[in-house]
Structure formats: C-alpha cells, structure tokens
CSV table of C-alpha atoms and ligand atoms in Angstrom, one decimal:
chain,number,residue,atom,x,y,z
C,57,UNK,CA,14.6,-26.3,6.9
C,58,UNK,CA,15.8,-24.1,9.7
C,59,UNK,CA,18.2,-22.3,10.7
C,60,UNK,CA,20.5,-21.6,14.2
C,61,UNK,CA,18.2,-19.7,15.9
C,62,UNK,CA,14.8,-21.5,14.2
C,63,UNK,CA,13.6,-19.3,11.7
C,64,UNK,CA,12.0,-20.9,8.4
C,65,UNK,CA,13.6,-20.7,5.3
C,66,UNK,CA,14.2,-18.7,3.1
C,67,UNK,CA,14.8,-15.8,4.9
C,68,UNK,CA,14.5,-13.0,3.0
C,69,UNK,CA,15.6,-9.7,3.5
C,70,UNK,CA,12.9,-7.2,1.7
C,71,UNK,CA,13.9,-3.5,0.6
C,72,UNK,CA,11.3,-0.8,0.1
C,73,UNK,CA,12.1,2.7,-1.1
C,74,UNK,CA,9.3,3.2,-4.2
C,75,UNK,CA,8.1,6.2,-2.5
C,76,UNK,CA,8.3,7.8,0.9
C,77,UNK,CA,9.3,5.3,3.2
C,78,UNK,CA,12.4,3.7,3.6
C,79,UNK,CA,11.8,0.3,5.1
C,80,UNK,CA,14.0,-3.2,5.5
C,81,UNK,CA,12.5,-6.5,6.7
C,82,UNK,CA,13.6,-9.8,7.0
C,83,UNK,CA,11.1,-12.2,6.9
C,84,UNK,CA,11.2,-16.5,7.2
C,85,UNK,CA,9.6,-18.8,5.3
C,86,UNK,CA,7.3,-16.0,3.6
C,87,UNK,CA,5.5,-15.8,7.1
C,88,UNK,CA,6.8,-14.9,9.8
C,89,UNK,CA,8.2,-11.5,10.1
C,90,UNK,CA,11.7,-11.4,12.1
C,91,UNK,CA,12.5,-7.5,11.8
C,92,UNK,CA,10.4,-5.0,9.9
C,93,UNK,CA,12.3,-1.4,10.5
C,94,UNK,CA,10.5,1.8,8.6
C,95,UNK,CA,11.3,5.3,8.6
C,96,UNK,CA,8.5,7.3,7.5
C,97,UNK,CA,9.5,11.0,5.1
C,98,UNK,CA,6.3,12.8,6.3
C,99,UNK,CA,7.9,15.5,8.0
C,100,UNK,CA,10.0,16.1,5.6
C,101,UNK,CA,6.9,16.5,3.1
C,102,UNK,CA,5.1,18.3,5.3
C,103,UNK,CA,6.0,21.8,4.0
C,104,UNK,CA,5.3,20.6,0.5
C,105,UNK,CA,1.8,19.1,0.6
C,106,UNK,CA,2.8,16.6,-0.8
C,107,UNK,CA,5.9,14.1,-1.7
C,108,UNK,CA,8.9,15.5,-3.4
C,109,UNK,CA,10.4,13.1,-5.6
C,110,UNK,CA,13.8,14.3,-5.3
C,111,UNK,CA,14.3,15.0,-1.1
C,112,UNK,CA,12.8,11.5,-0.8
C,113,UNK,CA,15.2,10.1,-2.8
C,114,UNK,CA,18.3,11.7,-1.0
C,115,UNK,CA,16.8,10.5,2.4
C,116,UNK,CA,16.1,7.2,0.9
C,117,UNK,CA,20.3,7.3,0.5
C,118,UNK,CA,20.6,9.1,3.9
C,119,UNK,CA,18.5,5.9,5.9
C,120,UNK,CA,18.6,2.6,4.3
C,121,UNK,CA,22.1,1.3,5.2
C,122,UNK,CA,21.4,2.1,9.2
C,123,UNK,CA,17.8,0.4,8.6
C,124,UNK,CA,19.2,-2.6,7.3
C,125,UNK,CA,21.8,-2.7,10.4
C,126,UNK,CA,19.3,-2.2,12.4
C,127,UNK,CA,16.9,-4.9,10.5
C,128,UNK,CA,20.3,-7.8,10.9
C,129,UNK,CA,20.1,-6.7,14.9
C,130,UNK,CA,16.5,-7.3,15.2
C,131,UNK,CA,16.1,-10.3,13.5
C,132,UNK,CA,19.5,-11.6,15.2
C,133,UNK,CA,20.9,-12.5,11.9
C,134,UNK,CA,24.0,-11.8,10.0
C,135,UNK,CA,23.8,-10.8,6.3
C,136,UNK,CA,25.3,-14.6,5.4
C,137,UNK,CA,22.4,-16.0,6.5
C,138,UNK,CA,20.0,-14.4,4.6
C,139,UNK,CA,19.0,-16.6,1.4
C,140,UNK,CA,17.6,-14.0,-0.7
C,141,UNK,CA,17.7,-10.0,-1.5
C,142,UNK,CA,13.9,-8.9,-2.6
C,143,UNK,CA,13.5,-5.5,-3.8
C,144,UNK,CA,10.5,-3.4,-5.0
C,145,UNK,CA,11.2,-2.7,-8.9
C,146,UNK,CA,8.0,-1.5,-9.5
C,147,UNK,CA,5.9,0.9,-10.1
C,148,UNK,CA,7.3,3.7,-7.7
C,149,UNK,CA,9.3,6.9,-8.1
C,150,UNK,CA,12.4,6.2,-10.8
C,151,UNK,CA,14.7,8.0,-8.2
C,152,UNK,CA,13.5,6.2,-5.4
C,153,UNK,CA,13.2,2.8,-6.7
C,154,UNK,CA,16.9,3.1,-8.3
C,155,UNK,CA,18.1,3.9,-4.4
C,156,UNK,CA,16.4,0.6,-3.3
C,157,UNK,CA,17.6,-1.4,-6.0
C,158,UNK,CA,21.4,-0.1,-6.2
C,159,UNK,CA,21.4,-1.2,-2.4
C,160,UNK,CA,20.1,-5.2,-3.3
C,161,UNK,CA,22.5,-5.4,-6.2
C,162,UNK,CA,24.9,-4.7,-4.2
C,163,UNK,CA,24.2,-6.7,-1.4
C,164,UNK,CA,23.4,-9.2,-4.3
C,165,UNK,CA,26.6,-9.3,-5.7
C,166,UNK,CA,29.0,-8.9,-2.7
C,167,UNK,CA,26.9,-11.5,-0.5
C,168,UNK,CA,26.8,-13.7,-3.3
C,169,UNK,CA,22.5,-14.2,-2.8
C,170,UNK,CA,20.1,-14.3,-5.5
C,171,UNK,CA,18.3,-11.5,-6.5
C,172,UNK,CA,14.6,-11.2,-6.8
C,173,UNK,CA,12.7,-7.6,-8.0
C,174,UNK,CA,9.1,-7.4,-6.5
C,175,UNK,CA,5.8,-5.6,-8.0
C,176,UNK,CA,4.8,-3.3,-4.7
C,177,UNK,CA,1.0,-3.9,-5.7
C,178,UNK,CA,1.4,-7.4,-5.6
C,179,UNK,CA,3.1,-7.1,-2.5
C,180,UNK,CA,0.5,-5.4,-0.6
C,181,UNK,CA,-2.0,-8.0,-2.0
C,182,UNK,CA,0.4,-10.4,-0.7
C,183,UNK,CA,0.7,-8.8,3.3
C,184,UNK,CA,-2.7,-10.5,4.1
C,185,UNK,CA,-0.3,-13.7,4.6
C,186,UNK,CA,2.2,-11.8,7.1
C,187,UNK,CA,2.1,-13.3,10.2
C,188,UNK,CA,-0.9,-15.4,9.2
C,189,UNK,CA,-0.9,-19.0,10.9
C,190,UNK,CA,-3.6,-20.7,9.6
C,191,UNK,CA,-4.2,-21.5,5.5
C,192,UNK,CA,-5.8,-18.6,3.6
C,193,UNK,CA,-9.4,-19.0,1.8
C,194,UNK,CA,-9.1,-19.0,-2.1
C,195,UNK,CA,-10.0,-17.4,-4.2
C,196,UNK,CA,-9.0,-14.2,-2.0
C,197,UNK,CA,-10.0,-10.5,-2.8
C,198,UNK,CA,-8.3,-8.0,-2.0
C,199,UNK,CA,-8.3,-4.3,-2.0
C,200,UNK,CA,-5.2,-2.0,-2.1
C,201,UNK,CA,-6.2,1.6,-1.6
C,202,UNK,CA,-3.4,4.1,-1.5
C,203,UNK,CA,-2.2,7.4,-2.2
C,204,UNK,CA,-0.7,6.4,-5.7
C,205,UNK,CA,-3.8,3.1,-6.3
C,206,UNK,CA,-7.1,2.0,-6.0
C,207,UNK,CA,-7.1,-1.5,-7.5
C,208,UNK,CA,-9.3,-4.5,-6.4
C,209,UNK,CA,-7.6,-7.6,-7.2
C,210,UNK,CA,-8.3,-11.6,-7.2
C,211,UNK,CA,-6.0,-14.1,-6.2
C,212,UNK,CA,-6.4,-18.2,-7.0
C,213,UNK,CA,-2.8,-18.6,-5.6
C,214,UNK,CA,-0.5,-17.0,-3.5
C,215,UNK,CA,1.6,-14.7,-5.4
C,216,UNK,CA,0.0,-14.3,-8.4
C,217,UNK,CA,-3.3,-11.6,-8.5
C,218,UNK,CA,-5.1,-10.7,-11.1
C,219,UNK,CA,-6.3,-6.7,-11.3
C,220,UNK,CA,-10.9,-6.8,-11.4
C,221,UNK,CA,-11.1,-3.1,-10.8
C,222,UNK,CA,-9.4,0.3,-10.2
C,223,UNK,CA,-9.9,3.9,-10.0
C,224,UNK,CA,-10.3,5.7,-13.6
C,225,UNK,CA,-8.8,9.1,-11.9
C,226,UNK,CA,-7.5,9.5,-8.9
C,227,UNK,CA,-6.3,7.2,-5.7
C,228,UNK,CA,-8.6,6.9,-2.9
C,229,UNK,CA,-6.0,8.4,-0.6
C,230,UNK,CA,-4.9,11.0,-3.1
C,231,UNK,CA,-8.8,12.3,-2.2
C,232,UNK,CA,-8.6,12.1,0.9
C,233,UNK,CA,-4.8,14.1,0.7
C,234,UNK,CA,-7.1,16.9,-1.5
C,235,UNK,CA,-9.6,17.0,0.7
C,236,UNK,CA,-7.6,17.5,3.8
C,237,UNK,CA,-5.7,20.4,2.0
C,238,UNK,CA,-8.9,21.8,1.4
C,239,UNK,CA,-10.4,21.9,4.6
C,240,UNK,CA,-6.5,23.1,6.2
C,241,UNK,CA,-6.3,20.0,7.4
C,242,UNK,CA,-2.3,19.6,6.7
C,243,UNK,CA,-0.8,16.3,5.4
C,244,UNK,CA,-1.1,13.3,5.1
C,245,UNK,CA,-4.5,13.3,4.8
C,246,UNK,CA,-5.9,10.4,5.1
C,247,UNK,CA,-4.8,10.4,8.8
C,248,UNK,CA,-6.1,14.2,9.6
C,249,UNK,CA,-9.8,13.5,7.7
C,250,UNK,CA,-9.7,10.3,10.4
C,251,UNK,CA,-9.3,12.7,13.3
C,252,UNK,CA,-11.4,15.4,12.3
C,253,UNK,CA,-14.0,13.4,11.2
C,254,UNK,CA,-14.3,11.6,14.5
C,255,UNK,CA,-16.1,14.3,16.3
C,256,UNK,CA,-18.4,15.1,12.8
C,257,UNK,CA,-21.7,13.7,11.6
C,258,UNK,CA,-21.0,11.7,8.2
C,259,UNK,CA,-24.7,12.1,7.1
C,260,UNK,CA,-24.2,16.2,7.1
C,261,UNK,CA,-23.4,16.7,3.4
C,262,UNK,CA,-24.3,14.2,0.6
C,263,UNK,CA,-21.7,13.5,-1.3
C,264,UNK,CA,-22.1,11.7,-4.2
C,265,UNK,CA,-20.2,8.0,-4.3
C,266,UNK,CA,-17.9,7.0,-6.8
C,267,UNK,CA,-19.5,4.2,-8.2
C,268,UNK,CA,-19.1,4.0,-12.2
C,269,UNK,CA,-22.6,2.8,-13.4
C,270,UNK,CA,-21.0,0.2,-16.7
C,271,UNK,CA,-21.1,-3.0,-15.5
C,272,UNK,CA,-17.5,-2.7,-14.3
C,273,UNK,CA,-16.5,-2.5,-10.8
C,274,UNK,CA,-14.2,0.6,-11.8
C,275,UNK,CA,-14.3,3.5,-9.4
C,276,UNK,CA,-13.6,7.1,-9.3
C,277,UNK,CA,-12.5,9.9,-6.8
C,278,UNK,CA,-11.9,13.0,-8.6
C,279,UNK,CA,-15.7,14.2,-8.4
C,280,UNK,CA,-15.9,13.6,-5.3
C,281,UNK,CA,-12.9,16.4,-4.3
C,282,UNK,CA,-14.2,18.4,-7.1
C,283,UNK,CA,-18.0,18.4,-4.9
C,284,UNK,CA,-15.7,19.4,-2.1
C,285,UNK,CA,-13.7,22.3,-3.5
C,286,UNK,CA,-17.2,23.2,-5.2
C,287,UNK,CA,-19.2,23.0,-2.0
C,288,UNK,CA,-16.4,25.3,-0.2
C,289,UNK,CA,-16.2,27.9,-2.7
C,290,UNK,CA,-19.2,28.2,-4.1
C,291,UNK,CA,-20.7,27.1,-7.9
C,292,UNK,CA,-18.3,29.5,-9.9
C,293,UNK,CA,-15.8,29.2,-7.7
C,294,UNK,CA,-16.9,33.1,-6.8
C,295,UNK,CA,-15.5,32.8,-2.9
C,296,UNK,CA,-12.1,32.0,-1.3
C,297,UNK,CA,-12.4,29.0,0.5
C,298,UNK,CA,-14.2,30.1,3.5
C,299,UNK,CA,-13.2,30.1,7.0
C,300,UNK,CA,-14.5,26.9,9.0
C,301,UNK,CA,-15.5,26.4,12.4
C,302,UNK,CA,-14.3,23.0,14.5
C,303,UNK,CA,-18.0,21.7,14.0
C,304,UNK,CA,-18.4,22.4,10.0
C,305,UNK,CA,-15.1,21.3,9.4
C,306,UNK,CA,-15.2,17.7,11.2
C,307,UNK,CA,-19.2,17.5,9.6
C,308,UNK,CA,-17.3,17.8,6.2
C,309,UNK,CA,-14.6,15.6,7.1
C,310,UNK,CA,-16.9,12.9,8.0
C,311,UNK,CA,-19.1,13.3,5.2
C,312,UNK,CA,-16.6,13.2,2.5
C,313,UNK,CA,-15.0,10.0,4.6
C,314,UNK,CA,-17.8,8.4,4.2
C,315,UNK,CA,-18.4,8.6,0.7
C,316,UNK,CA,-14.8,7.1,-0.2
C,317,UNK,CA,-15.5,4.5,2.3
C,318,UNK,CA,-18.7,3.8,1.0
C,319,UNK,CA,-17.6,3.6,-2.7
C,320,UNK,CA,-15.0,0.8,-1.5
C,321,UNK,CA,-16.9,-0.8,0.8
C,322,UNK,CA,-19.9,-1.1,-2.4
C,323,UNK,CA,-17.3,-2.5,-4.8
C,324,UNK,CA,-16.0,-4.5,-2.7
C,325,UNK,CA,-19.2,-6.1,-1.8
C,326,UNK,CA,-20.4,-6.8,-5.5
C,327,UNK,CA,-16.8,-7.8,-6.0
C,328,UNK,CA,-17.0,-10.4,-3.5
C,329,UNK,CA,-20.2,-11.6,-5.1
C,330,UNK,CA,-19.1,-11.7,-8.7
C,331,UNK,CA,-16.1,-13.5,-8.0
C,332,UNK,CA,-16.8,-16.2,-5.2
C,333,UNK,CA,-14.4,-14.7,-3.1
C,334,UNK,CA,-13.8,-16.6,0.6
C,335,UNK,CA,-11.8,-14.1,2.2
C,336,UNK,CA,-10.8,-10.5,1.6
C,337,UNK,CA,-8.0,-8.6,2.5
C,338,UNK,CA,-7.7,-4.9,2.6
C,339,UNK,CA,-3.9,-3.1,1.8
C,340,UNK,CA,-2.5,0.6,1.3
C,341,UNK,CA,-2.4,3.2,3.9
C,342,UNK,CA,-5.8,3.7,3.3
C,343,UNK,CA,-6.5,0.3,4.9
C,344,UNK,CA,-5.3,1.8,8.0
C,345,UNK,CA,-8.7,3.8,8.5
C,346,UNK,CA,-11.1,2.2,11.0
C,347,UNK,CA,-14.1,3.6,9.4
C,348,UNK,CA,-13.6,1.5,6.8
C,349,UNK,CA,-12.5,-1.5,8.8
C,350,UNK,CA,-15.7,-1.0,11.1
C,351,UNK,CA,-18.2,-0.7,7.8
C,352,UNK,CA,-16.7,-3.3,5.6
C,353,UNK,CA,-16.8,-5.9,8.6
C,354,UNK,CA,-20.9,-4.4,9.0
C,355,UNK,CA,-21.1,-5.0,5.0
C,356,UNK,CA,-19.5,-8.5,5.2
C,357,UNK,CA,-19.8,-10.1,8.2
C,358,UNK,CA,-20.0,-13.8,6.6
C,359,UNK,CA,-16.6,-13.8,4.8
C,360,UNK,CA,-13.5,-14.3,6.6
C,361,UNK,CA,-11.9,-10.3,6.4
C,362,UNK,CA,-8.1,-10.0,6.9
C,363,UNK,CA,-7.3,-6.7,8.3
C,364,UNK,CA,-3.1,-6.8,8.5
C,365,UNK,CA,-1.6,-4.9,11.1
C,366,UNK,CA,-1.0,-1.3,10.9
C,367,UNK,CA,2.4,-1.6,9.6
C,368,UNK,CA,2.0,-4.0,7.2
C,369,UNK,CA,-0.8,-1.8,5.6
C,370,UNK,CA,1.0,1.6,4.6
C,371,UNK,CA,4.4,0.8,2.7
C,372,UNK,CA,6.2,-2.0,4.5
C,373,UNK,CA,9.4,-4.3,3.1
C,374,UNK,CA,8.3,-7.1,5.7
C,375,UNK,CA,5.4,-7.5,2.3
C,376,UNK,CA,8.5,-7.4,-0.2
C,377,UNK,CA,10.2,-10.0,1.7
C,378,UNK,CA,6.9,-12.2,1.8
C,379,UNK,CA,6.3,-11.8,-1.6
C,380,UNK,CA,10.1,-12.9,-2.5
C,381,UNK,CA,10.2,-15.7,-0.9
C,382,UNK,CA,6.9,-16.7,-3.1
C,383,UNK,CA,8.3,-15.9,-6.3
C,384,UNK,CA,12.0,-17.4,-4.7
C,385,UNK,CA,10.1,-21.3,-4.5
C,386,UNK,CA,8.8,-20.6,-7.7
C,387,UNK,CA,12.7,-20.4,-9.3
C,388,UNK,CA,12.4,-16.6,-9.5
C,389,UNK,CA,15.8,-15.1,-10.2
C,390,UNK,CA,16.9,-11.2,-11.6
C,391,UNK,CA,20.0,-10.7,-12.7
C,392,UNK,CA,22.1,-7.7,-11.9
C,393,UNK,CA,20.7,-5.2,-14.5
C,394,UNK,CA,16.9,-5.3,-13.1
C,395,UNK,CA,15.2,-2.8,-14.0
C,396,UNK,CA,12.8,0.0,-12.5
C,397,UNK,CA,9.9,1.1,-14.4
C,398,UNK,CA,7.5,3.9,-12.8
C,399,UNK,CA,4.5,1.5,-13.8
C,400,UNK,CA,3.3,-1.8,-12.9
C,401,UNK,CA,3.6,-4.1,-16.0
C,402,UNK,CA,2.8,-7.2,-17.2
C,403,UNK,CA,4.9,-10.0,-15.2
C,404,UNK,CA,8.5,-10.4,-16.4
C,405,UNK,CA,7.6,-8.1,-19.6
C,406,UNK,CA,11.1,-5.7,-19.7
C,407,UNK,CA,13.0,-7.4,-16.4
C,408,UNK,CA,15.7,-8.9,-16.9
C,409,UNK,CA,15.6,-12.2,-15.3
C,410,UNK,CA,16.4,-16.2,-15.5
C,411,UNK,CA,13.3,-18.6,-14.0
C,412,UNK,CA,14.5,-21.7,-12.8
C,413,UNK,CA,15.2,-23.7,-9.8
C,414,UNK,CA,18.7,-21.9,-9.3
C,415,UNK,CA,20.1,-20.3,-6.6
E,167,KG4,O1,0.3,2.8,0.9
E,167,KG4,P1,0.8,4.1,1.3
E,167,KG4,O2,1.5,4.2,2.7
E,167,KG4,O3,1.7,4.8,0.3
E,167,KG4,C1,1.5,4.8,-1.1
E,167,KG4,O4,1.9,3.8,-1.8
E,167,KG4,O5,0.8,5.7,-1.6
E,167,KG4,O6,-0.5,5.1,1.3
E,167,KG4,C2,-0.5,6.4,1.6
E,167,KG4,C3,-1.9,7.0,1.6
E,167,KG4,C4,-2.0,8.5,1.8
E,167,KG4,O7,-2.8,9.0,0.8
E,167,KG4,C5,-2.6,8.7,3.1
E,167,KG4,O8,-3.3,9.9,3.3
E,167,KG4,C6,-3.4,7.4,3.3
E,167,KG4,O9,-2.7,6.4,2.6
E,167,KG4,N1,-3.7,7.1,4.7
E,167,KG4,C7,-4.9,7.0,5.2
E,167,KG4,C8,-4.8,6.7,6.6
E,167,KG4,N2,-3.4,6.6,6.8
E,167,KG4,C9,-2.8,6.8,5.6
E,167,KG4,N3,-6.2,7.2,4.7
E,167,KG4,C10,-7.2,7.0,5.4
E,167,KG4,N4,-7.1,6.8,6.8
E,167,KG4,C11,-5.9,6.6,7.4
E,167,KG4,N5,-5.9,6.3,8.7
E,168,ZN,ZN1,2.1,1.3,-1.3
C-alpha cells in the first residue's frame, strides 16, 4: 500500500532519547528511511567525561519537539499520515527514556495512532535492514558494541534476536571512553583512540585480548583498561600518569585499539562458526570504527558483512522506526501506560500491552 507521495506502509515515526542523543525518524515499510534527524549531547558532556543523566535529560526536553518538526519537513509528511508512534522503552536512562516516551503518548493519544515501545538492542540488531534492498541471509549475526553493551546476537527472523554472548564487565566503548581519559585523550573516546591511533603502530604494546577461555563466547574489557592504567603508572600504581609524547601516545592508542578489535573480531569469528551464520551485521557506535570494519572484512571475507551507515550505527530512531514497523505486522500494540525499565528484559515481561491485529 502507498501513500501520496509513494512511501511504503507503515510509516513509522521512531523516537530515541535512551541516552545522549535525541533523534526522530520516519521510516516506510520498515526499509526505507524518509527523515532521520539526530542531535548529538557530546558537547554538552564534554566537561564531565562522561554522560550526565540529568542535563541529558533536560536537553532531551529542550530538542525533540523541533526534531520531530523538522523530521515531518524532511520526509514531506504531516503527522496524519504517519501510521504508527515507535518509541525506545528500553534499557536506557529512566529520565531519558520517560522524555521519549511522554512525547509518543502523546502524540499517541492526540493523533489517535497506535503505540508500539521498542527494545534499543534489538533495534540496533535490526538497522542491518535500513535501507537494505535486497533479502537478508538467515540466520544473521550480529554484533552491537556500545558504550552501555557488548552483546553478540542471532537472528532466524527479522525482529526477533536471541543474545549468544556479551561482555561480563564492561562495554567495549566504555574501554575505549577509559582509555582515552587515560591517555588525555578527551571524550568520546572511541572517536579520539581512532584518530590517535592512526598515526601509531598497534603491535607496540601487547595487550592482552579479552577472550574468556569457558567454552562461551563471553568477553571482557575491564582488564584490558586496568593493563592500560597499570602500564601508565606503573605496577603499584607508584607514578602519576606520566607525560606522553605525540608518538607514545598514538603507539598506545593503537595498541589498546587493537586488542578490543581483535577480541570482537575473534568472537565474532567462532560465533559465526558455531552458529551457521550467513551474514553479519555490526551495530553501536563502536561499529563506526574502521579498524574494525577493515579487520573483520580481512577475518571474514566469505560471509556477506553488513556494515550500516554511519548514522544508523551510533544511536539512531530511523532503527526504532524499522523495528516498529516489524513488531507493528506482527499485531504489536502498547497501551498508554508503557513502561521504561533501565534494563532490557524478557519480551513483553512488565509492558503493558494488547497483541493482536488492531490498530
Ligand atoms: O551506540 P552509541 O552511540 O551509544 C550507546 O548506546 O552507548 O555508542 C557510543 C559509544 C561510545 O563509547 C563511543 O566512544 C563509541 O561508541 N564510539 C566509537 C567510535 N565512535 C563512537 N568507538 C570506536 N570507534 C569509533 N569511531
Ligand atoms: Zn545504543
């Protein structure tokens, strides 16, 4: 079915606020991506290292309406058109979610559209289909590597993903944010190890990889910055972390780069083995670093890999809106008291929610 102007149905119109990005999107026919507008906190986090819960839920308040007015202009649609409200419920910031969700309810209600609340994991697993014209390989792998996850994840059907693997301590890019604090690198960090590292040597320092050795494909990071802070400071801890030049700090930029890449590019690889995978797709901010790109296609050159654009990598709502017009075919339906919980959980456990073919 399509509309005026040719757009698929449904179009839905996706809302992201779970942590420090504010994003709208609408999206048609869980494809093709009409509007994806995003305003990015960093500078406003800057100062802090880190994000503050509570200024990025005030500038969550501050941005989404003129985001979604700005989303209606791109896609050249008015808000009657739209056929469904998708919102990420879960797992986020409490203060941040409640900001995206107050906005769909009441779009929800006042619009008279059906609501649908949207697991922001499952969503970046889902972003591999985003703009994607030709059918996707099943089963699909995918990893979603983060600042607040590292989870590997096989899917037999679109929308529905099952978790194989995750970090036991910390999130890939919450390493890589240590790291860079470390080495005076500022924030994020994912994006400053990238640059530094480009002019250093990634064989310099040997840092061991995160690979669990118990038969799981579990991983872990937290070593790995504890080597760093170690190697800076010395084995007490005896020095203040040291001055670096250009050279030593790109070497140990490169090094420790290489040894989150390598621990994801290793799981993923026996991943891909254990599970018959046909294609993988990567997700996350992380999955915006070319290292990683450039060593997993090297690793895995006979399996189709699905690299989404930039934008569709680090948090996105054009991946809500995908993902609701999934669950929206499936008879998906929330109810004006969804929830927000601060973890993922078990599908429809504590949601409050009808299934169905309604509208
Ligand atoms: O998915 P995302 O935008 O937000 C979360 O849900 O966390 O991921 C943010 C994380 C941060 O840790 C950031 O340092 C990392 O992704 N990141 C990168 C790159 N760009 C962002 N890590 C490595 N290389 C990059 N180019
Ligand atoms: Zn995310």
């Amino acid at each position: 079915m399509t509309i005026s102007h040719g757009a698929c149905r449904p179009l839905v119109l996706g809302i992201e606020t779970s942590c420090d990005e504010t994003a709208v999107a609408i999206v048609a026919g869980g494809r093709d991506v009409l509007a994806n507008t995003i305003h990015s906190q960093t500078e406003l986090h800057r100062p802090w290292n880190g994000v503050v819960p509570e200024i990025a839920g005030r500038s969550h308040l501050d941005r989404i309406v003129p985001l979604m007015t700005r989303s209606l202009a791109d896609a050249s649609v008015r808000l009657e058109d739209i056929d469904v409200i998708a919102v990420t419920n879960r797992p986020g910031l409490v203060g941040c979610l409640l900001v995206g969700t107050s906005v769909a309810k009441t779009l929800a209600l006042l619009a008279s559209k059906p609501l649908i609340g949207i697991d922001h994991l499952q969503a970046h697993v889902d972003a591999a289909y985003l703009d994607r014209e030709r059918p996707m390989p099943l089963p699909l792998l995918a990893l979603v590597a983060s600042g607040g996850h590292t989870s590997l994840y096989v899917s037999h059907e679109r929308g529905v993903a099952t978790c194989i693997a995750r970090s036991r301590d910390d999130a890939a890019g919450e390493a890589l944010d240590k790291a860079a604090s470390m080495l005076g690198l500022g924030y994020p960090g994912g994006p400053a190890i990238e640059r530094a590292a480009a002019t250093g040597d990634p064989t310099a320092i040997e840092f061991k990889r995160g690979l669990l050795r118990d038969g799981s494909l579990d991983m872990s990071f937290s070593g790995l910055k504890t080597a760093l802070l170690y190697h800076l400071r010395g084995p007490g801890l005896e020095r203040p972390f040291p001055e670096l030049s250009d050279d030593e700090r790109a070497d140990l930029a490169a090094s420790f780069q290489e040894a989150i890449v390598d621990t994801l590019v290793s799981r993923v690889r026996d991943a891909r083995l254990r599970h018959a995978a046909e294609a993988i797709s990567i997700g996350g901010g992380v999955a915006r670093n070319r290292r990683l790109r450039e060593k997993l296609a090297q690793a895995l050159g006979d399996v189709e890999l699905i690299f989404p654009e930039l934008d569709y990598c680090s948090d996105n709502a054009a991946m809500i809106a995908g993902l609701g017009a999934v669950e929206f075919a499936r008879g998906t339906r929330d109810t004006l008291d969804l929830e927000v919980t601060a973890r993922t959980i078990a599908k429809g456990a504590g949601r409050k929610r009808t299934t169905g073919n309604q509208a």
